[in-house]
Amino acid sequence: MTMELRHLRAFLAIAEEGTITRAAARLHTGQPALSRTLRQLEDHLGVRLVDRSTHHLELTAAGRAFHDKAAAALAAVDTALDPRSLTTLPLRLGHPWAALGPHTIPLLRRWDEEHPDVPLELRRVDDRTAGLTRGTVDVALLRGDVTAPGLVTRLLLEEERVAVVPAGSALADRDALTLADLAAWPIALNTVAGTTTLDLWPATARPAATIQVTNTDEWLTAIAAGRAAGITTSATPGLHKHPAIAYRPLTDAPPVPLLLAWRPGPPAHPSIPELVRLAREVVAAA
C-alpha cells in the first residue's frame, strides 16, 4: 500500500495525544479508521511503533526514532505548500529558554535593519534541540552539550551560572551562593531542555530531593512557590524577573556554552551563515 501524508499525521497525533480517542477527535476521524491507518504504517515499516499494552499509549524505541523523521517530513511539506514561501522564506530561530539572553533584542533589531527581506522568527520550543531535529526550526540557540547527531554547531559565548532561590528565604539574604548552599533544598530540574543535573555536585554531597519540570514556566513557578531552588545561566535574570524570585551569583559551578546549531546541507536555509555572523558580532559588541 502506498504511504500518504495522512499516515504520518495519524502517527504524530497518536504520539502527541497518548490515546486513540483523543487523536481521532483531533483529526476529526473515527477511532477504528485511525487504528487501521496506524497498522498500515507499521506494516509498511515492518516494526511496531506504538505500545498498545497500556491505557495510555507509549512509543516503542522504533516509534521514538521514527517520530522525529515524521515530524521533519511533515514540517518540510507544510513549508513547501505555504504560499508565503513562494515570495519570502522566513528564517526560524528556535530556543528552549532564554534565547540569546540580553543580546536577543539587539540581534533581532540588527537583523531587521540588515535583512528586511528575510523575516527572522524567534520561536520557543520546549525540546532538547528546540525543534531543530523535528524540522520545525531552521537554526537553534542551544545550551550545554549538543548530542543530537548530524548537527553543525558554533560557539557564541559561555554564560556564568546563577543560583535562583525564593525571595524572602535565607538564601536570598546572601550576596553569593555555592553549590553546597543549595544542597539542603530540593532542586528544580528541567528534564526536557535544562542544563542542570545532580552531576554538578560531588557524589557525596548531592541534594537529597529534586522537582522535575518540563519547561521554564513550571521551573519558575516551583521556585517562586518556595518548593525548590534552581540553577540557571546569566541569560535568565533579565528575561524572567519575578517578585517571588531572587537571583544570586553561583561561585563554584562551571559556565554553560551557548551555541548556534543547524542541520547542514540542503535544505538548510541560505541565510544561516548571515545569522551566525551577525550573532557573533552582537555578542562581541557587548
Coordinates of C-alpha atoms in Angstrom, one line a residue:
M1 CA 0.0 0.0 0.0
T2 CA 1.3 3.5 -0.8
M3 CA 2.0 5.6 2.2
E4 CA 0.5 9.1 2.3
L5 CA 0.8 12.2 4.5
R6 CA -2.3 11.1 6.4
H7 CA -0.3 8.1 7.8
L8 CA 2.3 10.4 9.2
R9 CA -0.3 12.8 10.6
A10 CA -2.1 9.9 12.2
F11 CA 1.0 8.6 13.9
L12 CA 2.1 12.0 15.2
A13 CA -1.4 12.7 16.6
I14 CA -1.4 9.4 18.4
A15 CA 2.1 10.0 19.7
E16 CA 1.3 13.5 21.0
E17 CA -2.2 12.8 22.4
G18 CA -1.4 9.5 24.0
T19 CA -4.7 7.8 23.2
I20 CA -6.5 6.8 20.0
T21 CA -9.6 8.5 21.3
R22 CA -8.0 12.0 21.7
A23 CA -6.0 11.6 18.4
A24 CA -9.2 10.7 16.5
A25 CA -11.0 13.7 17.9
R26 CA -8.1 15.9 17.0
L27 CA -8.1 14.6 13.4
H28 CA -11.9 14.6 13.1
T29 CA -12.0 10.9 12.2
G30 CA -13.2 7.7 13.8
Q31 CA -11.2 5.6 16.1
P32 CA -11.4 2.4 14.0
A33 CA -10.2 4.3 10.9
L34 CA -7.3 5.8 12.8
S35 CA -6.3 2.4 14.2
R36 CA -6.3 1.0 10.7
T37 CA -4.1 3.8 9.5
L38 CA -1.6 3.2 12.2
R39 CA -1.5 -0.5 11.4
Q40 CA -0.9 0.2 7.7
L41 CA 2.0 2.4 8.6
E42 CA 3.5 -0.2 10.9
D43 CA 3.0 -2.9 8.3
H44 CA 4.8 -0.8 5.7
L45 CA 7.8 -0.1 8.0
G46 CA 7.8 -3.7 9.4
V47 CA 8.0 -2.5 13.0
R48 CA 5.7 -1.8 15.9
L49 CA 5.6 2.0 16.5
V50 CA 3.2 2.2 19.4
D51 CA 2.9 0.0 22.5
R52 CA -0.8 -0.7 23.0
S53 CA -0.4 -2.7 26.2
T54 CA -1.4 0.2 28.5
H55 CA -4.3 2.5 28.6
H56 CA -2.0 5.5 27.8
L57 CA -0.2 4.6 24.6
E58 CA 3.6 4.8 24.6
L59 CA 6.0 4.9 21.7
T60 CA 8.3 1.9 21.2
A61 CA 12.0 2.5 20.6
A62 CA 11.3 2.4 16.8
G63 CA 8.4 4.8 17.3
R64 CA 10.6 7.3 19.1
A65 CA 13.2 7.1 16.3
F66 CA 10.5 7.5 13.6
H67 CA 8.8 10.4 15.4
D68 CA 11.5 13.0 14.6
K69 CA 11.7 11.8 11.0
A70 CA 7.9 12.0 10.5
A71 CA 7.7 15.4 12.2
A72 CA 10.6 16.8 10.0
A73 CA 9.0 15.4 6.8
L74 CA 5.6 17.0 7.6
A75 CA 7.3 20.3 8.5
A76 CA 9.1 20.3 5.2
V77 CA 5.8 19.6 3.3
D78 CA 4.0 22.3 5.2
T79 CA 6.7 24.8 4.5
A80 CA 6.8 23.9 0.8
L81 CA 3.0 24.3 0.5
D82 CA 2.9 27.6 2.4
P83 CA 2.1 30.3 -0.2
R84 CA 4.3 32.7 1.7
S85 CA 7.3 30.6 0.9
L86 CA 7.0 31.5 -2.8
T87 CA 7.8 35.1 -2.1
T88 CA 9.9 35.0 1.1
L89 CA 11.3 32.2 3.3
P90 CA 11.4 33.2 7.0
L91 CA 14.4 32.1 9.0
R92 CA 13.1 30.2 12.0
L93 CA 15.3 30.6 15.1
G94 CA 14.4 28.2 17.9
H95 CA 15.3 28.2 21.6
P96 CA 14.1 26.2 24.6
W97 CA 14.6 29.0 27.1
A98 CA 16.3 32.5 27.3
A99 CA 17.1 32.8 23.6
L100 CA 20.3 34.9 23.4
G101 CA 19.7 36.5 26.8
P102 CA 20.3 40.2 26.8
H103 CA 21.6 40.0 23.3
T104 CA 18.2 38.8 21.9
I105 CA 16.7 42.2 21.2
P106 CA 19.9 43.7 19.7
L107 CA 20.2 40.7 17.4
L108 CA 16.6 41.0 16.2
R109 CA 16.9 44.7 15.6
R110 CA 20.2 44.3 13.7
W111 CA 18.7 41.5 11.6
D112 CA 15.6 43.7 10.7
E113 CA 18.0 46.5 9.7
E114 CA 20.3 44.4 7.6
H115 CA 17.9 41.8 6.2
P116 CA 14.4 43.4 5.9
D117 CA 13.5 40.9 3.1
V118 CA 14.1 37.8 5.3
P119 CA 11.9 37.6 8.4
L120 CA 13.6 36.2 11.4
E121 CA 11.1 34.3 13.5
L122 CA 12.1 33.6 17.1
R123 CA 10.3 30.5 18.4
R124 CA 10.4 28.9 21.9
V125 CA 10.2 25.2 21.6
D126 CA 10.3 23.0 24.7
D127 CA 12.5 20.4 23.3
R128 CA 16.2 19.4 23.7
T129 CA 17.1 20.8 20.3
A130 CA 14.3 23.5 20.3
G131 CA 12.6 21.8 17.3
L132 CA 15.7 21.5 15.2
T133 CA 15.7 17.7 14.8
R134 CA 11.9 17.8 14.1
G135 CA 12.3 20.3 11.3
T136 CA 10.1 23.0 13.0
V137 CA 13.0 25.5 13.0
D138 CA 16.0 26.1 10.8
V139 CA 18.6 27.0 13.4
A140 CA 18.6 26.9 17.2
L141 CA 20.2 28.5 20.2
L142 CA 21.2 25.6 22.5
R143 CA 23.0 25.5 25.8
G144 CA 25.2 22.8 27.2
D145 CA 26.3 19.7 25.4
V146 CA 24.6 19.2 22.0
T147 CA 24.5 15.4 21.5
A148 CA 21.9 15.1 18.7
P149 CA 23.7 13.5 15.7
G150 CA 24.3 15.4 12.4
L151 CA 24.2 18.9 13.6
V152 CA 26.7 21.7 13.0
T153 CA 27.4 24.0 16.0
R154 CA 29.1 27.3 16.5
L155 CA 30.0 28.6 20.0
L156 CA 28.8 32.1 20.7
L157 CA 29.8 32.6 24.3
E158 CA 29.9 31.0 27.7
E159 CA 27.4 32.1 30.4
E160 CA 28.1 32.1 34.1
R161 CA 25.7 30.0 36.2
V162 CA 23.3 31.8 38.6
A163 CA 21.5 30.4 41.7
V164 CA 17.7 31.0 41.7
V165 CA 16.0 31.0 45.1
P166 CA 12.7 32.0 46.6
A167 CA 12.7 35.7 47.6
G168 CA 12.4 36.0 51.4
S169 CA 14.4 32.8 52.0
A170 CA 17.6 32.8 54.0
L171 CA 19.5 32.1 50.7
A172 CA 18.2 35.3 49.2
D173 CA 19.9 37.3 52.0
R174 CA 23.3 36.1 50.8
D175 CA 25.3 38.2 48.2
A176 CA 26.5 35.0 46.5
L177 CA 25.9 31.3 46.9
T178 CA 27.7 28.0 46.4
L179 CA 26.5 24.5 45.3
A180 CA 26.8 23.4 49.0
D181 CA 24.4 26.2 50.0
L182 CA 21.8 24.9 47.6
A183 CA 22.2 21.2 48.5
A184 CA 19.8 21.4 51.5
W185 CA 17.0 22.5 49.2
P186 CA 15.0 20.4 46.6
I187 CA 16.4 21.4 43.2
A188 CA 14.1 22.1 40.3
L189 CA 15.4 20.3 37.2
N190 CA 14.1 21.0 33.7
T191 CA 14.3 17.4 32.3
V192 CA 13.4 18.5 28.8
A193 CA 15.9 21.2 28.0
G194 CA 17.7 22.2 31.2
T195 CA 21.5 22.3 31.8
T196 CA 21.4 21.5 35.5
T197 CA 21.9 17.9 36.7
L198 CA 22.9 16.4 40.0
D199 CA 26.3 15.7 38.5
L200 CA 27.2 19.4 39.3
W201 CA 27.5 18.3 42.9
P202 CA 30.1 15.9 44.3
A203 CA 28.7 12.4 44.6
T204 CA 28.8 12.6 48.4
A205 CA 27.1 16.0 48.7
R206 CA 24.2 16.0 46.3
P207 CA 20.8 17.4 47.1
A208 CA 18.5 14.8 48.6
A209 CA 15.5 15.8 46.6
T210 CA 14.6 17.2 43.1
I211 CA 11.4 18.5 41.5
Q212 CA 11.2 17.6 37.8
V213 CA 9.6 20.1 35.4
T214 CA 9.3 20.2 31.6
N215 CA 9.6 23.9 30.8
T216 CA 10.7 27.3 32.1
D217 CA 7.2 28.3 33.3
E218 CA 7.0 25.3 35.5
W219 CA 10.5 25.8 36.8
L220 CA 9.9 29.4 37.7
T221 CA 6.6 28.5 39.5
A222 CA 8.2 25.8 41.6
I223 CA 10.9 28.2 42.8
A224 CA 8.5 31.2 43.3
A225 CA 6.3 29.0 45.4
G226 CA 9.2 28.1 47.7
R227 CA 9.2 24.5 46.8
A228 CA 12.7 24.4 45.3
A229 CA 15.8 26.3 44.4
G230 CA 17.3 26.2 40.9
I231 CA 20.4 27.0 38.8
T232 CA 20.3 28.8 35.5
T233 CA 22.7 31.0 33.5
S234 CA 23.3 34.7 33.4
A235 CA 20.8 35.0 30.4
T236 CA 17.8 34.3 32.6
P237 CA 17.5 37.1 35.1
G238 CA 17.0 39.9 32.6
L239 CA 14.2 37.9 30.8
H240 CA 12.4 36.4 33.8
K241 CA 12.0 38.9 36.6
H242 CA 9.6 37.8 39.3
P243 CA 8.9 39.4 42.7
A244 CA 9.0 36.0 44.4
I245 CA 12.4 35.0 43.0
A246 CA 15.9 36.2 43.7
Y247 CA 18.9 35.6 41.5
R248 CA 22.4 35.3 43.1
P249 CA 25.8 34.6 41.6
L250 CA 26.9 30.9 42.0
T251 CA 30.6 31.0 42.6
D252 CA 31.7 27.3 42.2
A253 CA 29.8 25.9 39.1
P254 CA 31.3 25.8 35.6
P255 CA 29.9 28.1 32.9
V256 CA 27.5 26.9 30.2
P257 CA 28.3 27.2 26.5
L258 CA 25.7 28.8 24.3
L259 CA 25.8 27.6 20.7
L260 CA 24.0 28.1 17.4
A261 CA 23.1 24.8 15.8
W262 CA 21.7 23.7 12.5
R263 CA 21.4 20.8 10.1
P264 CA 24.0 21.0 7.3
G265 CA 23.4 20.9 3.6
P266 CA 20.2 21.1 1.5
P267 CA 17.6 22.1 2.5
A268 CA 19.4 24.3 5.0
H269 CA 18.2 27.9 5.0
P270 CA 20.6 30.1 2.8
S271 CA 20.6 32.9 5.4
I272 CA 22.1 30.8 8.3
P273 CA 25.7 32.0 7.6
E274 CA 24.5 35.6 7.9
L275 CA 22.8 34.8 11.2
V276 CA 25.9 33.2 12.6
R277 CA 28.0 36.2 11.5
L278 CA 25.5 38.7 13.0
A279 CA 25.0 36.8 16.3
R280 CA 28.8 36.8 16.8
E281 CA 29.1 40.5 16.1
V282 CA 26.3 41.3 18.5
V283 CA 27.9 39.2 21.3
A284 CA 31.3 40.7 20.6
A285 CA 30.0 44.3 20.7
A286 CA 28.5 43.7 24.1

